[in-house]
PDB file of C-alpha atoms in Angstrom:
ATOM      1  CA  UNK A   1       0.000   0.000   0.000  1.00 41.00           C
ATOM      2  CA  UNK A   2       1.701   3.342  -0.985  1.00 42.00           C
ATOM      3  CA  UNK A   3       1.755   6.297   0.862  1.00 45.00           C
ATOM      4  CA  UNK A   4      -1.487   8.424   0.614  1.00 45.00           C
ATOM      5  CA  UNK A   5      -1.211  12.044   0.445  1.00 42.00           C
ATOM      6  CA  UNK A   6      -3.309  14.411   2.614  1.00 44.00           C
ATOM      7  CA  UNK A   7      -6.259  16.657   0.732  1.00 46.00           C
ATOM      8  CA  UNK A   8      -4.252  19.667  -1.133  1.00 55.00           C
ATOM      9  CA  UNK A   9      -1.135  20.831  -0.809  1.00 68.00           C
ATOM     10  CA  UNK A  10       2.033  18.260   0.825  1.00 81.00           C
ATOM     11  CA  UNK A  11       3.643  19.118   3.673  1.00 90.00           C
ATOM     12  CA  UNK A  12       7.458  18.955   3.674  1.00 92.00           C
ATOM     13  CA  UNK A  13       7.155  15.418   5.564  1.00 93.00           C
ATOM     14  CA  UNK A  14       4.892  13.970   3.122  1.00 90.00           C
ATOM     15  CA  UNK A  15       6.708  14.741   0.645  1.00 92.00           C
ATOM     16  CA  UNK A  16       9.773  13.264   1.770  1.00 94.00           C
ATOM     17  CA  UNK A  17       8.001  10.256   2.594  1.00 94.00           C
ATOM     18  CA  UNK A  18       6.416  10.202  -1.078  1.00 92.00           C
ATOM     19  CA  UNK A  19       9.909  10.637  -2.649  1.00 92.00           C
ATOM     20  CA  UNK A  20      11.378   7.614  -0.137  1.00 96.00           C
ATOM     21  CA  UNK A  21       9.909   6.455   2.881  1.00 96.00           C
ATOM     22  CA  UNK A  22      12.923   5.129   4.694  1.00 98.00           C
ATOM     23  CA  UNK A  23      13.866   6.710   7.693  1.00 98.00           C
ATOM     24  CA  UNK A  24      17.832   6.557   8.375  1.00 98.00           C
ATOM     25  CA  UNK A  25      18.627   6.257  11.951  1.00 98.00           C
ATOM     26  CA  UNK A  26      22.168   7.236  12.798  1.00 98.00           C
ATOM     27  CA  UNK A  27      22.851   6.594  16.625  1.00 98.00           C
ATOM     28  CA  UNK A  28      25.569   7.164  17.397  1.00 98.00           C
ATOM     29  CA  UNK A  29      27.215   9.139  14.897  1.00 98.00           C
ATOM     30  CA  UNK A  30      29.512  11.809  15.525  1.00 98.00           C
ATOM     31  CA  UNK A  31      29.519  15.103  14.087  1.00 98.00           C
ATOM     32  CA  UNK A  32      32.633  14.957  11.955  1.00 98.00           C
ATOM     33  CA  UNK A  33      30.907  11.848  10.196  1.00 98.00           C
ATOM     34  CA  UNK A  34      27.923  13.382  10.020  1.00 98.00           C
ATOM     35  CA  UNK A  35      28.171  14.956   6.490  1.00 98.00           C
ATOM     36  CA  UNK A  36      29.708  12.219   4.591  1.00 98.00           C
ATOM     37  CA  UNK A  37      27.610   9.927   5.387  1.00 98.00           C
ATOM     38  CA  UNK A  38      24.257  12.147   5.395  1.00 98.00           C
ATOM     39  CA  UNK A  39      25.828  12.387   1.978  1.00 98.00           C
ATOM     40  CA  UNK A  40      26.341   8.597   1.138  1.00 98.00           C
ATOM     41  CA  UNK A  41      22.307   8.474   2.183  1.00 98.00           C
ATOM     42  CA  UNK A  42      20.833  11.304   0.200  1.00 98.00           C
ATOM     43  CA  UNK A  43      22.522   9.975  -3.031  1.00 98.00           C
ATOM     44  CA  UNK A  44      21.275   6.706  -2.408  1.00 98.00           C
ATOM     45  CA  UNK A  45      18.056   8.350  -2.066  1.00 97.00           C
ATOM     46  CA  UNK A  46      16.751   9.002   1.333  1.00 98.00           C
ATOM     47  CA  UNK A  47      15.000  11.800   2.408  1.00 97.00           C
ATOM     48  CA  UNK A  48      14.806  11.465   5.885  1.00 98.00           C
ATOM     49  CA  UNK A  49      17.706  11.549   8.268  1.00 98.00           C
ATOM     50  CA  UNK A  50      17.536  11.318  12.119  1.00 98.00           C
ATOM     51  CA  UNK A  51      20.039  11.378  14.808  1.00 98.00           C
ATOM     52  CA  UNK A  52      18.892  10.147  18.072  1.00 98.00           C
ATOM     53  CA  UNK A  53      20.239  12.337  20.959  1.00 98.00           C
ATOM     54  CA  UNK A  54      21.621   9.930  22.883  1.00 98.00           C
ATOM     55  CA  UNK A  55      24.818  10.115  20.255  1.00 98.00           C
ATOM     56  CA  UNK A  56      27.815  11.976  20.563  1.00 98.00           C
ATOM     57  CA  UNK A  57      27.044  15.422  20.605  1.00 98.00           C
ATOM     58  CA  UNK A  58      23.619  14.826  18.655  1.00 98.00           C
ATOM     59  CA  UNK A  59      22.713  18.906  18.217  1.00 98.00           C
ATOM     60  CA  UNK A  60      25.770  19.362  16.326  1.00 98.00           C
ATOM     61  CA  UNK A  61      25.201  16.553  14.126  1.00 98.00           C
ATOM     62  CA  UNK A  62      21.985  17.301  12.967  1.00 98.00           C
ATOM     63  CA  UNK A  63      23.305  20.743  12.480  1.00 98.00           C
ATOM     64  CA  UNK A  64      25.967  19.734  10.333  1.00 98.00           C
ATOM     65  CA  UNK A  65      23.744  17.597   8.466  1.00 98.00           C
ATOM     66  CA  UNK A  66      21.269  20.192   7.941  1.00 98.00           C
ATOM     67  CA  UNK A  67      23.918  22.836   6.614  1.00 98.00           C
ATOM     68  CA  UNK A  68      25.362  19.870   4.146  1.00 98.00           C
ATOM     69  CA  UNK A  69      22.155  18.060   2.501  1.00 98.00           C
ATOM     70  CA  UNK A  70      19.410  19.606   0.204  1.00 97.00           C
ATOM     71  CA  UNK A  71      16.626  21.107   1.719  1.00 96.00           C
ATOM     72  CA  UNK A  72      14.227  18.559   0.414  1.00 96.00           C
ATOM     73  CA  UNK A  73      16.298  15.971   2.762  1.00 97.00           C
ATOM     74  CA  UNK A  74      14.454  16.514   6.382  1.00 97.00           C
ATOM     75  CA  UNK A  75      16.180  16.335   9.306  1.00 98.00           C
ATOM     76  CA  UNK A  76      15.299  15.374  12.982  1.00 97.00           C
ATOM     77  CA  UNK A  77      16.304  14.497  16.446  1.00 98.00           C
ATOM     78  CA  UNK A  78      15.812  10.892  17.567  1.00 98.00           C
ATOM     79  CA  UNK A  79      14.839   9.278  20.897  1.00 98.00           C
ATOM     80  CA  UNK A  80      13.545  12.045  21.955  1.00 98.00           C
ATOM     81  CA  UNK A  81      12.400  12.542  25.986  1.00 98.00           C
ATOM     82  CA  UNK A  82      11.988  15.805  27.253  1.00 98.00           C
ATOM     83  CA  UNK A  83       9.809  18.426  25.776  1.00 98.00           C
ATOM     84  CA  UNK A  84      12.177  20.853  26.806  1.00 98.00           C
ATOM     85  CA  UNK A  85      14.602  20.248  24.230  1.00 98.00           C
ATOM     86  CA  UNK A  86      12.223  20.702  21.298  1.00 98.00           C
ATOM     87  CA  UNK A  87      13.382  24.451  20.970  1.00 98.00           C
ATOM     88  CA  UNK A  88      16.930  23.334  21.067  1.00 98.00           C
ATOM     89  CA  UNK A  89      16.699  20.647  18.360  1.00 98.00           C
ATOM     90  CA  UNK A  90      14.884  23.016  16.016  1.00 98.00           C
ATOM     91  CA  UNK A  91      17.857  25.995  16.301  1.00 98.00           C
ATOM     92  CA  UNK A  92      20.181  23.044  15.136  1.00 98.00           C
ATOM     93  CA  UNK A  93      17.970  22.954  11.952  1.00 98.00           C
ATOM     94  CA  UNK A  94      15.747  19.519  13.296  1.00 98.00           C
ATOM     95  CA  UNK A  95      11.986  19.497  11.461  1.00 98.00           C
ATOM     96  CA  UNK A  96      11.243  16.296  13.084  1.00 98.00           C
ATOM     97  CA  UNK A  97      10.958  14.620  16.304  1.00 98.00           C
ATOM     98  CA  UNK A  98      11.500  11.085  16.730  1.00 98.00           C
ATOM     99  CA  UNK A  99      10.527   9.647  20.304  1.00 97.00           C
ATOM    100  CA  UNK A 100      10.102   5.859  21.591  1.00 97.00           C
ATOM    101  CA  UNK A 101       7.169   6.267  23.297  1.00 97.00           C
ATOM    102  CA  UNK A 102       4.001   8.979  22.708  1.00 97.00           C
ATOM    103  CA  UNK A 103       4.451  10.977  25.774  1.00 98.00           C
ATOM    104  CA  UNK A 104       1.855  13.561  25.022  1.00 98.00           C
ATOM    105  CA  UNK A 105       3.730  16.495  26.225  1.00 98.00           C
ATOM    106  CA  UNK A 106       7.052  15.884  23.606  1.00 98.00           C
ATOM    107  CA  UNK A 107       4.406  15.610  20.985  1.00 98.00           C
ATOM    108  CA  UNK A 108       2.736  18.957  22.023  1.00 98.00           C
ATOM    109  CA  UNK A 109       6.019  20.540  22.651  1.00 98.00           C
ATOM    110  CA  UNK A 110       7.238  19.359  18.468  1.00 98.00           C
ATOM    111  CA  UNK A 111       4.353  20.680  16.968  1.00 98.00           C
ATOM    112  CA  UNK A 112       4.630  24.232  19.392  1.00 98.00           C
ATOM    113  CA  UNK A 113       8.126  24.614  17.430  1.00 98.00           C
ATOM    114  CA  UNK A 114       6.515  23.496  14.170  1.00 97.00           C
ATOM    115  CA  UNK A 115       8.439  20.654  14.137  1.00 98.00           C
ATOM    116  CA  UNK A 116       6.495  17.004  13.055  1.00 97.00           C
ATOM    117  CA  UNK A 117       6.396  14.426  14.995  1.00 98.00           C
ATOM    118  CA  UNK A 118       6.617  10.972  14.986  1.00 98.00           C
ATOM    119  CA  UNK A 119       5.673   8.883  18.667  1.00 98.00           C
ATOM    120  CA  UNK A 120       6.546   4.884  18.950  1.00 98.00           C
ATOM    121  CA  UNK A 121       3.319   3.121  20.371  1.00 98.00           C
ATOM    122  CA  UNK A 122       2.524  -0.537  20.646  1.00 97.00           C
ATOM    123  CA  UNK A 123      -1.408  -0.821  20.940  1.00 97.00           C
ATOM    124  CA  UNK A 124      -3.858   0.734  19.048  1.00 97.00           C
ATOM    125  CA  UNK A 125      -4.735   3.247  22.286  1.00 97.00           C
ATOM    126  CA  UNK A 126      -1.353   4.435  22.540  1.00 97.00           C
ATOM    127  CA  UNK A 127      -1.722   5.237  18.736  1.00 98.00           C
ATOM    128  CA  UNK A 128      -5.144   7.442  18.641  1.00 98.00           C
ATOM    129  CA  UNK A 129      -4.131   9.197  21.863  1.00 98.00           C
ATOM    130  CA  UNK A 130      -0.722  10.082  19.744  1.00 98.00           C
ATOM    131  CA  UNK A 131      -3.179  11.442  17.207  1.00 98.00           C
ATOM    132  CA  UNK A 132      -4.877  13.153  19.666  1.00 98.00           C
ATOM    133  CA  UNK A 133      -2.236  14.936  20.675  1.00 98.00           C
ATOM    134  CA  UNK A 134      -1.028  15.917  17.467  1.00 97.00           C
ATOM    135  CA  UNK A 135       1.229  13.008  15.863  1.00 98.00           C
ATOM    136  CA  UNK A 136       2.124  13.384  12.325  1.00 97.00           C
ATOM    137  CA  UNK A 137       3.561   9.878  12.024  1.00 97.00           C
ATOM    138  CA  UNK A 138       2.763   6.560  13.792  1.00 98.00           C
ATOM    139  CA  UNK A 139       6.261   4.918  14.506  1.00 98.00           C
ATOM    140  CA  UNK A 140       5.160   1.206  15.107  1.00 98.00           C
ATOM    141  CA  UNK A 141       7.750  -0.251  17.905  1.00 95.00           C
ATOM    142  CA  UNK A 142       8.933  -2.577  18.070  1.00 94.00           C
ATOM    143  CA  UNK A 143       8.593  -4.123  14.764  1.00 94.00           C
ATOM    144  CA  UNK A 144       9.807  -7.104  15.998  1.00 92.00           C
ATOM    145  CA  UNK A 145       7.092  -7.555  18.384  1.00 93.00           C
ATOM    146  CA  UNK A 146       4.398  -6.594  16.278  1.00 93.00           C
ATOM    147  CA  UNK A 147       4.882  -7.914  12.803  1.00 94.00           C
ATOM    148  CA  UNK A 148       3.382  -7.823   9.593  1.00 97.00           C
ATOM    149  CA  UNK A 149      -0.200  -8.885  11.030  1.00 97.00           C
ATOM    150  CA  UNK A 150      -0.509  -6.308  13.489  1.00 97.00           C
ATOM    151  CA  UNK A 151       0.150  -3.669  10.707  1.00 97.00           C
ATOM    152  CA  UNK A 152      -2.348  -4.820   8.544  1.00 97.00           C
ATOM    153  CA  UNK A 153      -5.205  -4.859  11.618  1.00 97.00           C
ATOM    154  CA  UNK A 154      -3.888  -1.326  12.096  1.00 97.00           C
ATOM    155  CA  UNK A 155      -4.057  -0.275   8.840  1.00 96.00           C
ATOM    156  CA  UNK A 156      -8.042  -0.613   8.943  1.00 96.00           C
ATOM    157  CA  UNK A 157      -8.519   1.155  11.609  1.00 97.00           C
ATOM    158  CA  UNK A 158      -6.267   4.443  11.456  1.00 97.00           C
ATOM    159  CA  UNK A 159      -6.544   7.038   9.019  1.00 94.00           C
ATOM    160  CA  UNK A 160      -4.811   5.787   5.583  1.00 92.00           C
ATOM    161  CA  UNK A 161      -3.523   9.522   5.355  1.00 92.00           C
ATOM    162  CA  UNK A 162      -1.741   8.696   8.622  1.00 95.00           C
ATOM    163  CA  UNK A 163       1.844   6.597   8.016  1.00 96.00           C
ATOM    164  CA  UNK A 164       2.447   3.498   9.744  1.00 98.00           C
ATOM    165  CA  UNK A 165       6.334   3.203  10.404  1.00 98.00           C
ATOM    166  CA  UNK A 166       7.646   0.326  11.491  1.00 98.00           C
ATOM    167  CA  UNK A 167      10.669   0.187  13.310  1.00 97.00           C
ATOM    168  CA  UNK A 168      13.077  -2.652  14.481  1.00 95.00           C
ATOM    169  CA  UNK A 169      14.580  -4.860  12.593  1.00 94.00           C
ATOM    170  CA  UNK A 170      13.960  -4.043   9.666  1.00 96.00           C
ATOM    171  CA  UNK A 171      15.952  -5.506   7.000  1.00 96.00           C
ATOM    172  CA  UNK A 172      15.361  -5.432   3.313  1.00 97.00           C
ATOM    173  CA  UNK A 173      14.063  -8.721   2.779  1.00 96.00           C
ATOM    174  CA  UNK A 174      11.181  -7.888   4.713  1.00 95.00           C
ATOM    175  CA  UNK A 175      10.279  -4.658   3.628  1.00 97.00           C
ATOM    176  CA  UNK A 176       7.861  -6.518   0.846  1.00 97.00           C
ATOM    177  CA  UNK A 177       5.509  -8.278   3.216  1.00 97.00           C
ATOM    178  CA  UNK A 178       5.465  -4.940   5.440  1.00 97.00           C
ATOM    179  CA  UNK A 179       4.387  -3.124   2.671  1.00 97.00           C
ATOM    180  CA  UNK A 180       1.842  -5.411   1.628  1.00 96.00           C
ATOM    181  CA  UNK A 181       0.643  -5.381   5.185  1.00 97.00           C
ATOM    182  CA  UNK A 182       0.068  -0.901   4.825  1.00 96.00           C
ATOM    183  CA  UNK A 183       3.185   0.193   6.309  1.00 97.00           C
ATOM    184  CA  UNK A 184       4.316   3.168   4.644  1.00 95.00           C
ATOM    185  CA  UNK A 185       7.682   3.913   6.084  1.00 97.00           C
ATOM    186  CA  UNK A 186      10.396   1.693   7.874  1.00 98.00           C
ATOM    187  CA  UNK A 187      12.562   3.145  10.620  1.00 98.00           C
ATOM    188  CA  UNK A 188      16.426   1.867   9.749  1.00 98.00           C
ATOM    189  CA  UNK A 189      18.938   1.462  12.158  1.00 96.00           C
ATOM    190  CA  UNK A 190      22.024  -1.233  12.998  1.00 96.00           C
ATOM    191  CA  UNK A 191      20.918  -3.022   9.640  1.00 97.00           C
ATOM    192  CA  UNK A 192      21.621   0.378   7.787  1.00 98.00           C
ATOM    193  CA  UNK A 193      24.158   2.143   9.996  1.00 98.00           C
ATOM    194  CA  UNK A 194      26.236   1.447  13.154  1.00 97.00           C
ATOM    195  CA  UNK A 195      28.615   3.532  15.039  1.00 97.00           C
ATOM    196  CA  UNK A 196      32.250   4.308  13.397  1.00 93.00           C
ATOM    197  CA  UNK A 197      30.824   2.862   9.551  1.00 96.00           C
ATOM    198  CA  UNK A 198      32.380   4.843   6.896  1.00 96.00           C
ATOM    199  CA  UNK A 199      30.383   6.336   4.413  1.00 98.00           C
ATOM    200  CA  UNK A 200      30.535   4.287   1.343  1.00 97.00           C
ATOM    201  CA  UNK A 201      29.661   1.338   3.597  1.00 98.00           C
ATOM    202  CA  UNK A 202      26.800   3.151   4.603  1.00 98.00           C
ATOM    203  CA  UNK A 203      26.080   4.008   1.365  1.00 98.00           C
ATOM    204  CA  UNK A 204      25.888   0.321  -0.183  1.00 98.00           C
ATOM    205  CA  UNK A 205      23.521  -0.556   2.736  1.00 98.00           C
ATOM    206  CA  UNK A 206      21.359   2.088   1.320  1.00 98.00           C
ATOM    207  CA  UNK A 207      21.316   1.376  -2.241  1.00 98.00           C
ATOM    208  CA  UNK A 208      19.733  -2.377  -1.116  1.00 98.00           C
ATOM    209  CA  UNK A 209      17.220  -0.789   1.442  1.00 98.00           C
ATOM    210  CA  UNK A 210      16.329   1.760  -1.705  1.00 97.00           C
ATOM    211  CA  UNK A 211      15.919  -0.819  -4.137  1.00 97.00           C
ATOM    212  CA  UNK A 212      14.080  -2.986  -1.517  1.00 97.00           C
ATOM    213  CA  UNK A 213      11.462   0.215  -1.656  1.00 97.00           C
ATOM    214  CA  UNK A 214      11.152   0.798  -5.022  1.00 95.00           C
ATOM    215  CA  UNK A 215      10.570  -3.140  -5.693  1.00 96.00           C
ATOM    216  CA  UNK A 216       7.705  -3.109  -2.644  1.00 96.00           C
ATOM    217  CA  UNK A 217       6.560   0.355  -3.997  1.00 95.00           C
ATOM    218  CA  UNK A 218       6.916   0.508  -7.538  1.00 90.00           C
ATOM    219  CA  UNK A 219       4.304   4.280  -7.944  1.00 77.00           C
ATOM    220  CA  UNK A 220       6.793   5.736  -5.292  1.00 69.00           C
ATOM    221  CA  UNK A 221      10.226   7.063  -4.648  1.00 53.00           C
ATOM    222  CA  UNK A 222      13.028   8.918  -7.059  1.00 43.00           C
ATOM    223  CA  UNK A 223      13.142   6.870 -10.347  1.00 34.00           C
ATOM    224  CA  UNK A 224      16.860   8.698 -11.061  1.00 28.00           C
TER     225      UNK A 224
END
């Protein structure tokens, strides 16, 4: 199931998520790597880099990021906590927050900054009180745990202009059955990127996870 685009005009997230709707995790990247391998992901064709903040000085890195890649490339702060910091993450150049749970007030305090958001929740509670509260994104963790099957009973029950992004080991063989579930986005981490991985190892990850996509999403994604 593709990605469905809200009434009239696209917001910068949906279109990023149109264009490619993997989601590159980089914990625990450090700023000097930051723009080589932001780099390495972009050309591959991603469109959406995060950098969770508990990484080596995580501000800076999505500031360098944000200063290096196109504008049509968002970037956001990962594993996100404390409301407080919203402000911070979005003078570093962050558009998006990325949390692990849906704690209402980090979801209120994103969207006060202008900032999207995108909670994890388990249950199908946790996920229309996200809404509630002003989620953008539905970041389904973890992936693992729920599977396939749980996407799909999701899928007929929450908006199909809302995504549904798993996250957790996800690999590209099983981005296909995912996507055939209604997932619209996958959440990448250790199987894309891990700590200290140079860029052009980064970057051949990428190219599979992009071509895993495009296979699973053929209407979708940059055809260059």
């Amino acid at each position: 199931m593709p990605p469905v685009p809200s009434p009239g005009a696209r917001s910068p997230l949906q279109t990023a998520m149109a264009d490619c709707g993997l989601i590159a995790i980089l914990r625990g990247i450090k700023p000097a790597e930051a723009e080589a391998v932001g780099d390495a992901l972009y050309r591959a064709g991603f469109r959406i880099i995060e950098v969770p903040l508990n990484s080596p000085e995580p501000l800076a890195s999505i500031r360098n990021l944000r200063q290096a890649l196109p504008l049509d490339c968002m970037i956001g702060a990962g594993t996100v906590l404390d409301p407080a910091i919203c402000p911070d993450i979005v003078r570093a150049g962050g558009e998006i927050v990325v949390m692990p749970h849906s704690d209402p007030h980090v979801i209120r305090a994103a969207k006060a900054a202008l900032m999207a958001c995108c909670p994890g929740v388990a249950t199908p509670t946790e996920a229309f009180a996200a809404l509630a509260a002003g989620a953008d994104v539905l970041k389904m963790f973890p992936a693992e745990q729920l599977g396939p099957a749980v996407v799909k009973a999701w899928r007929a029950v929450i908006p199909p202009a809302i995504p549904l992004v798993p996250v957790g080991g996800i690999t590209p063989a099983r981005i296909a059955e995912y996507a055939q579930a209604g997932a619209t986005g996958f959440g990448l981490g250790s199987a894309l990127y891990k700590p200290g991985m140079k860029a052009d190892e980064v970057a051949s990850h990428a190219r599979d996870f992009v071509a895993a996509w495009r296979k699973a999403y053929p209407q979708t994604g940059q055809q260059a």
